[in-house]
Tab-separated table of C-alpha atoms in Angstrom:
chain	number	residue	atom	x	y	z
J	1	UNK	CA	0.000	0.000	0.000
J	2	UNK	CA	2.900	2.390	0.644
J	3	UNK	CA	3.945	2.089	-3.005
J	4	UNK	CA	0.383	2.963	-4.064
J	5	UNK	CA	0.336	5.983	-1.734
J	6	UNK	CA	3.674	7.159	-3.089
J	7	UNK	CA	2.447	6.805	-6.675
J	8	UNK	CA	-0.740	8.670	-5.801
J	9	UNK	CA	1.279	11.544	-4.359
J	10	UNK	CA	3.570	11.639	-7.386
J	11	UNK	CA	0.825	11.574	-10.022
J	12	UNK	CA	-2.219	13.101	-8.279
J	13	UNK	CA	-1.867	16.547	-9.855
J	14	UNK	CA	-1.496	15.065	-13.342
J	15	UNK	CA	-4.526	12.816	-12.841
J	16	UNK	CA	-6.673	15.575	-11.306
J	17	UNK	CA	-6.087	17.717	-14.404
J	18	UNK	CA	-8.035	15.230	-16.509
J	19	UNK	CA	-11.514	16.710	-17.120
J	20	UNK	CA	-13.612	13.796	-15.813
J	21	UNK	CA	-11.562	13.086	-12.652
J	22	UNK	CA	-12.925	14.229	-9.265
J	23	UNK	CA	-10.725	12.322	-6.791
J	24	UNK	CA	-7.504	10.303	-6.596
J	25	UNK	CA	-6.739	7.941	-3.717
J	26	UNK	CA	-4.902	4.769	-2.708
J	27	UNK	CA	-6.695	1.457	-2.241
J	28	UNK	CA	-7.018	-2.090	-3.553
J	29	UNK	CA	-8.085	-2.970	-7.076
J	30	UNK	CA	-11.676	-4.186	-7.470
J	31	UNK	CA	-12.284	-6.923	-10.055
J	32	UNK	CA	-15.765	-8.252	-10.803
J	33	UNK	CA	-17.170	-6.339	-7.848
J	34	UNK	CA	-14.731	-7.973	-5.415
J	35	UNK	CA	-11.836	-6.258	-3.676
J	36	UNK	CA	-8.489	-7.902	-4.450
J	37	UNK	CA	-5.202	-7.671	-2.552
J	38	UNK	CA	-3.550	-5.680	-5.355
J	39	UNK	CA	-2.636	-2.139	-4.217
J	40	UNK	CA	-3.534	0.511	-6.767
J	41	UNK	CA	-4.171	4.182	-7.363
J	42	UNK	CA	-7.963	4.654	-7.448
J	43	UNK	CA	-9.139	7.314	-9.885
J	44	UNK	CA	-12.721	8.455	-9.241
J	45	UNK	CA	-14.514	9.882	-12.298
J	46	UNK	CA	-17.851	11.635	-12.752
J	47	UNK	CA	-18.916	9.135	-15.402
J	48	UNK	CA	-17.242	6.223	-17.135
J	49	UNK	CA	-17.139	6.732	-20.899
J	50	UNK	CA	-15.878	4.593	-23.780
J	51	UNK	CA	-12.112	4.876	-24.197
J	52	UNK	CA	-12.433	5.466	-27.934
J	53	UNK	CA	-14.331	8.707	-27.304
J	54	UNK	CA	-11.440	10.194	-25.320
J	55	UNK	CA	-8.224	11.781	-26.474
J	56	UNK	CA	-4.886	10.406	-25.297
J	57	UNK	CA	-4.577	13.205	-22.740
J	58	UNK	CA	-8.031	12.464	-21.331
J	59	UNK	CA	-7.451	8.741	-20.790
J	60	UNK	CA	-6.493	7.440	-17.338
J	61	UNK	CA	-3.357	5.300	-17.825
J	62	UNK	CA	-3.462	1.641	-16.828
J	63	UNK	CA	-0.450	2.288	-14.596
J	64	UNK	CA	1.212	5.269	-12.965
J	65	UNK	CA	4.855	4.360	-12.586
J	66	UNK	CA	4.702	0.667	-11.749
J	67	UNK	CA	1.413	0.873	-9.821
J	68	UNK	CA	-1.878	-0.133	-11.530
J	69	UNK	CA	-4.840	2.234	-11.585
J	70	UNK	CA	-8.511	1.446	-11.004
J	71	UNK	CA	-11.143	3.772	-12.465
J	72	UNK	CA	-14.268	4.054	-10.278
J	73	UNK	CA	-17.395	5.984	-11.258
J	74	UNK	CA	-18.418	8.207	-8.337
J	75	UNK	CA	-20.501	10.942	-9.938
J	76	UNK	CA	-19.946	14.585	-9.023
J	77	UNK	CA	-18.973	15.009	-5.365
J	78	UNK	CA	-20.966	17.663	-3.501
J	79	UNK	CA	-20.794	19.088	0.010
J	80	UNK	CA	-23.821	17.752	1.934
J	81	UNK	CA	-26.892	19.731	3.088
J	82	UNK	CA	-30.596	18.457	3.793
J	83	UNK	CA	-33.601	13.412	13.109
J	84	UNK	CA	-35.196	16.904	12.379
J	85	UNK	CA	-36.997	17.658	15.635
J	86	UNK	CA	-35.869	19.730	18.583
J	87	UNK	CA	-33.689	17.880	21.118
J	88	UNK	CA	-32.766	19.189	24.559
J	89	UNK	CA	-30.300	17.971	25.472
J	90	UNK	CA	-29.155	17.422	21.894
J	91	UNK	CA	-27.096	14.338	20.987
J	92	UNK	CA	-24.948	13.849	17.935
J	93	UNK	CA	-26.781	12.801	14.785
J	94	UNK	CA	-29.536	15.444	14.794
J	95	UNK	CA	-30.368	18.542	12.770
J	96	UNK	CA	-28.271	21.661	13.380
J	97	UNK	CA	-27.123	24.680	11.440
J	98	UNK	CA	-26.130	28.313	11.261
J	99	UNK	CA	-29.273	30.463	11.092
J	100	UNK	CA	-28.599	31.178	7.402
J	101	UNK	CA	-27.936	27.523	6.478
J	102	UNK	CA	-30.711	25.021	5.723
J	103	UNK	CA	-29.622	22.116	7.966
J	104	UNK	CA	-26.766	19.711	8.549
J	105	UNK	CA	-25.870	17.292	11.325
J	106	UNK	CA	-24.566	17.849	14.841
J	107	UNK	CA	-21.617	15.471	14.636
J	108	UNK	CA	-20.533	15.068	18.237
J	109	UNK	CA	-19.579	16.862	21.414
J	110	UNK	CA	-15.846	17.512	21.682
J	111	UNK	CA	-13.584	19.200	24.240
J	112	UNK	CA	-11.563	22.340	23.695
J	113	UNK	CA	-7.909	21.278	23.867
J	114	UNK	CA	-6.993	24.234	26.081
J	115	UNK	CA	-9.996	24.993	28.275
J	116	UNK	CA	-11.638	21.570	28.313
J	117	UNK	CA	-15.070	23.091	27.677
J	118	UNK	CA	-17.608	21.025	25.751
J	119	UNK	CA	-18.259	22.172	22.183
J	120	UNK	CA	-20.499	21.228	19.245
J	121	UNK	CA	-18.629	19.786	16.237
J	122	UNK	CA	-19.884	19.909	12.655
J	123	UNK	CA	-18.762	21.303	9.272
J	124	UNK	CA	-17.781	24.834	8.324
J	125	UNK	CA	-20.540	24.813	5.701
J	126	UNK	CA	-23.073	23.804	8.375
J	127	UNK	CA	-22.050	26.017	11.320
J	128	UNK	CA	-20.150	28.835	9.584
J	129	UNK	CA	-22.096	29.153	6.320
J	130	UNK	CA	-19.040	28.363	4.156
J	131	UNK	CA	-16.852	31.152	5.625
J	132	UNK	CA	-19.682	33.735	5.595
J	133	UNK	CA	-20.385	33.650	9.340
J	134	UNK	CA	-18.821	35.553	12.228
J	135	UNK	CA	-17.788	34.403	15.681
J	136	UNK	CA	-20.810	34.591	17.959
J	137	UNK	CA	-23.405	33.945	15.245
J	138	UNK	CA	-26.417	31.955	16.469
J	139	UNK	CA	-26.554	28.191	15.827
J	140	UNK	CA	-29.976	26.541	15.639
J	141	UNK	CA	-31.141	23.052	16.638
J	142	UNK	CA	-33.035	22.049	14.624
J	143	UNK	CA	-31.699	23.885	11.605
J	144	UNK	CA	-33.839	26.396	9.749
J	145	UNK	CA	-34.914	23.868	7.087
J	146	UNK	CA	-36.478	21.829	9.889
J	147	UNK	CA	-38.357	24.760	11.412
J	148	UNK	CA	-35.666	26.083	13.739
J	149	UNK	CA	-35.831	29.793	14.598
J	150	UNK	CA	-33.487	32.112	16.471
J	151	UNK	CA	-36.271	33.037	18.884
J	152	UNK	CA	-37.055	29.469	19.952
J	153	UNK	CA	-34.280	27.085	18.932
J	154	UNK	CA	-30.869	28.668	19.510
J	155	UNK	CA	-28.527	26.079	20.985
J	156	UNK	CA	-25.151	27.752	20.661
J	157	UNK	CA	-22.943	30.359	19.043
J	158	UNK	CA	-20.187	29.920	16.490
J	159	UNK	CA	-16.780	29.739	18.174
J	160	UNK	CA	-14.298	29.024	15.378
J	161	UNK	CA	-13.892	27.302	12.030
J	162	UNK	CA	-11.245	26.297	9.529
J	163	UNK	CA	-11.724	28.523	6.442
J	164	UNK	CA	-12.398	26.801	3.121
J	165	UNK	CA	-10.144	27.986	0.303
J	166	UNK	CA	-12.179	28.016	-2.893
J	167	UNK	CA	-10.732	27.905	-6.413
J	168	UNK	CA	-9.790	31.282	-7.830
J	169	UNK	CA	-11.853	30.744	-10.984
J	170	UNK	CA	-15.490	29.655	-10.548
J	171	UNK	CA	-16.550	26.237	-11.760
J	172	UNK	CA	-19.996	25.060	-12.856
J	173	UNK	CA	-22.988	26.229	-10.808
J	174	UNK	CA	-24.588	24.001	-8.226
J	175	UNK	CA	-28.276	23.762	-7.465
J	176	UNK	CA	-28.482	26.123	-4.499
J	177	UNK	CA	-26.710	28.966	-2.767
J	178	UNK	CA	-25.383	26.913	0.132
J	179	UNK	CA	-23.170	23.893	-0.123
J	180	UNK	CA	-25.568	21.021	-0.697
J	181	UNK	CA	-25.484	17.345	-1.211
J	182	UNK	CA	-25.858	14.995	-4.071
J	183	UNK	CA	-27.849	15.986	-7.110
J	184	UNK	CA	-28.598	13.039	-9.349
J	185	UNK	CA	-25.831	12.249	-11.761
J	186	UNK	CA	-28.071	12.735	-14.758
J	187	UNK	CA	-29.265	16.146	-13.642
J	188	UNK	CA	-25.744	17.242	-12.851
J	189	UNK	CA	-24.465	16.179	-16.253
J	190	UNK	CA	-27.300	18.037	-17.947
J	191	UNK	CA	-26.474	21.185	-15.982
J	192	UNK	CA	-22.742	21.268	-15.952
J	193	UNK	CA	-20.693	18.930	-18.081
J	194	UNK	CA	-19.354	20.452	-21.276
J	195	UNK	CA	-16.309	21.865	-22.946
J	196	UNK	CA	-16.267	24.921	-20.710
J	197	UNK	CA	-15.633	22.692	-17.701
J	198	UNK	CA	-12.455	21.376	-19.219
J	199	UNK	CA	-10.665	24.701	-19.106
J	200	UNK	CA	-11.031	25.522	-15.425
J	201	UNK	CA	-8.387	27.971	-14.245
J	202	UNK	CA	-7.917	26.012	-11.019
J	203	UNK	CA	-6.026	23.428	-13.006
J	204	UNK	CA	-3.235	25.985	-12.861
J	205	UNK	CA	-3.965	27.674	-9.523
J	206	UNK	CA	-4.836	25.040	-6.957
J	207	UNK	CA	-5.368	25.796	-3.277
J	208	UNK	CA	-5.696	22.625	-1.217
J	209	UNK	CA	-7.861	22.208	1.898
J	210	UNK	CA	-7.666	19.542	4.594
J	211	UNK	CA	-10.923	19.920	6.546
J	212	UNK	CA	-14.420	21.411	6.342
J	213	UNK	CA	-14.943	21.789	10.082
J	214	UNK	CA	-16.207	24.162	12.773
J	215	UNK	CA	-17.167	24.223	16.445
J	216	UNK	CA	-19.851	26.115	18.358
J	217	UNK	CA	-20.132	26.900	22.057
J	218	UNK	CA	-23.437	25.790	23.636
J	219	UNK	CA	-25.512	28.543	25.216
J	220	UNK	CA	-26.088	26.138	28.119
J	221	UNK	CA	-23.777	23.190	28.731
J	222	UNK	CA	-26.771	21.095	29.830
J	223	UNK	CA	-28.283	21.398	26.328
J	224	UNK	CA	-25.826	18.963	24.690
J	225	UNK	CA	-25.136	15.246	25.161
J	226	UNK	CA	-21.845	13.406	24.771
J	227	UNK	CA	-23.553	10.473	23.052
J	228	UNK	CA	-24.484	10.055	19.383
J	229	UNK	CA	-27.910	8.652	18.495
J	230	UNK	CA	-27.759	4.879	17.815
J	231	UNK	CA	-23.993	4.836	18.383
J	232	UNK	CA	-23.385	5.999	21.938
J	233	UNK	CA	-20.513	7.940	23.443
J	234	UNK	CA	-17.260	8.260	21.522
J	235	UNK	CA	-14.167	6.945	23.308
J	236	UNK	CA	-11.130	8.319	21.535
J	237	UNK	CA	-10.014	8.253	17.926
J	238	UNK	CA	-8.620	5.773	15.417
J	239	UNK	CA	-6.865	6.082	12.073
J	240	UNK	CA	-8.810	4.825	9.063
J	241	UNK	CA	-7.622	1.741	7.164
J	242	UNK	CA	-8.691	0.266	3.839
J	243	UNK	CA	-11.610	-2.127	4.341
J	244	UNK	CA	-12.386	-0.842	7.851
J	245	UNK	CA	-16.052	-1.293	8.802
J	246	UNK	CA	-17.497	2.105	9.708
J	247	UNK	CA	-20.825	3.719	10.634
J	248	UNK	CA	-22.335	7.144	11.013
J	249	UNK	CA	-25.478	8.681	12.515
J	250	UNK	CA	-26.908	11.604	10.568
J	251	UNK	CA	-29.904	13.911	10.304
J	252	UNK	CA	-31.267	12.454	7.064
J	253	UNK	CA	-30.283	8.800	6.768
J	254	UNK	CA	-29.909	8.036	10.508
J	255	UNK	CA	-27.565	5.088	11.165
J	256	UNK	CA	-25.747	3.740	8.115
J	257	UNK	CA	-22.887	1.282	7.762
J	258	UNK	CA	-20.167	0.858	5.177
J	259	UNK	CA	-16.451	0.382	4.680
J	260	UNK	CA	-13.440	2.481	3.718
J	261	UNK	CA	-12.470	2.125	0.048
J	262	UNK	CA	-9.766	4.811	-0.343
J	263	UNK	CA	-7.376	6.839	1.798
J	264	UNK	CA	-5.147	9.849	1.278
J	265	UNK	CA	-7.511	11.040	-1.443
J	266	UNK	CA	-7.441	14.340	-3.326
J	267	UNK	CA	-10.972	15.383	-4.271
J	268	UNK	CA	-12.774	18.283	-5.950
J	269	UNK	CA	-15.960	19.245	-4.071
J	270	UNK	CA	-18.770	21.319	-5.589
J	271	UNK	CA	-20.164	23.759	-3.004
J	272	UNK	CA	-22.781	25.248	-5.296
J	273	UNK	CA	-23.036	28.826	-6.457
J	274	UNK	CA	-20.140	28.315	-8.858
J	275	UNK	CA	-17.704	27.452	-6.066
J	276	UNK	CA	-15.431	24.422	-5.987
J	277	UNK	CA	-12.793	23.469	-3.424
J	278	UNK	CA	-10.002	20.911	-3.535
J	279	UNK	CA	-9.305	18.730	-0.499
J	280	UNK	CA	-6.400	16.322	0.041
J	281	UNK	CA	-5.673	13.468	2.475
J	282	UNK	CA	-9.383	12.585	2.588
J	283	UNK	CA	-11.153	9.305	3.457
J	284	UNK	CA	-13.648	7.762	1.013
J	285	UNK	CA	-16.323	5.128	1.696
J	286	UNK	CA	-19.138	3.735	-0.381
J	287	UNK	CA	-22.530	5.512	-0.267
J	288	UNK	CA	-23.525	6.184	3.367
J	289	UNK	CA	-25.253	9.562	3.287
J	290	UNK	CA	-27.740	11.968	1.734
J	291	UNK	CA	-28.347	15.737	1.910
J	292	UNK	CA	-28.428	16.957	5.499
J	293	UNK	CA	-25.951	14.350	6.788
J	294	UNK	CA	-23.010	16.771	6.560
J	295	UNK	CA	-21.215	17.029	9.882
J	296	UNK	CA	-21.901	13.423	10.916
J	297	UNK	CA	-19.098	11.695	12.781
J	298	UNK	CA	-17.639	8.571	11.161
J	299	UNK	CA	-17.042	5.892	13.813
J	300	UNK	CA	-15.249	2.532	13.666
J	301	UNK	CA	-17.789	-0.241	13.203
J	302	UNK	CA	-16.162	-2.379	15.904
J	303	UNK	CA	-15.544	0.258	18.578
J	304	UNK	CA	-16.649	3.700	19.731
J	305	UNK	CA	-13.651	5.469	18.224
J	306	UNK	CA	-13.980	8.429	15.881
J	307	UNK	CA	-12.437	8.034	12.420
J	308	UNK	CA	-13.575	11.010	10.341
J	309	UNK	CA	-15.963	13.927	9.811
J	310	UNK	CA	-18.441	13.522	6.941
J	311	UNK	CA	-18.666	16.563	4.675
J	312	UNK	CA	-19.346	15.590	1.059
J	313	UNK	CA	-20.225	12.834	-1.353
J	314	UNK	CA	-21.967	11.643	-4.471
J	315	UNK	CA	-24.497	8.941	-5.315
J	316	UNK	CA	-21.715	6.331	-5.119
J	317	UNK	CA	-19.310	7.696	-2.488
J	318	UNK	CA	-19.079	9.582	0.802
J	319	UNK	CA	-16.067	11.711	1.743
J	320	UNK	CA	-14.679	12.469	5.209
J	321	UNK	CA	-11.974	14.604	6.802
J	322	UNK	CA	-9.560	12.438	8.842
J	323	UNK	CA	-10.438	13.038	12.477
J	324	UNK	CA	-6.806	13.664	13.446
J	325	UNK	CA	-6.683	16.665	11.106
J	326	UNK	CA	-9.983	17.958	12.498
J	327	UNK	CA	-8.630	17.740	16.052
J	328	UNK	CA	-5.364	19.457	15.171
J	329	UNK	CA	-6.809	22.292	13.098
J	330	UNK	CA	-9.723	23.078	15.431
J	331	UNK	CA	-7.786	22.416	18.668
J	332	UNK	CA	-10.333	19.936	20.027
J	333	UNK	CA	-10.211	16.420	21.485
J	334	UNK	CA	-12.542	13.519	22.222
J	335	UNK	CA	-12.866	12.003	25.680
J	336	UNK	CA	-10.922	8.718	25.804
């Protein structure tokens, strides 16, 4: 696997420049629907097309260096948006959001690394309105899409977030003003795919992100629970591995299970409104989410340890920030 990771790092920029590629990661080759023990560089594409319709420059090579590639159709990868009732105290896995955001998921309760105070963890695009919010802004539970109002449902205030660096040249438009989750592949192709996509300026000027994450301070510490619905209380963290059984509890799809199919992945995420952002070192699983699940905590299927923070996906994949990066960049920890 180390050889596959090294090849991914060496060739990821070249592969990401191909017009149909949305993510590049390291994993094991899948043959006939079954995972083999052959390490490879996984190239995720919006749509598989016949090789004869592509130019030489557009084709994904069978190998990069001496490492084989595996082309996987994922569809376009979007940042996610859309239990929806009011919870007091509120556990992880329920609706939450900045007052100007529709709704995402309250991922978990974490501790501030310095003060030890309990905080609400979710995504930047859920709690901080994709960089548009200010410290102290009101956070609702449930989110506004689920009937939450500032007068009746404020649960916290925005404390801090990791800014998202968007591409300098806009990409194709999404289907709403906020970052939202999967549109159907067919609708997305009808809206956005075309020759104009293939000349994005970001192919020259790339700014890479590591996390889409934010924390809020509860207005009353008694209003939040350490446990996550249908999962329980998190007890530390664990690094993701290929094939690891994982689960998440989210606002829209509740408890879902899956497995990790790629690590150390570079991915282009469509945030809507003509904004795209590139993330690296990401975790990819099969489909485990729908709109509104953004901010869900990914947990090891065999323990109560946190693995990642769900923030984006497509009809075929779900994408997560590694939890170690989230902890480091937001200065938070989980009880262990």
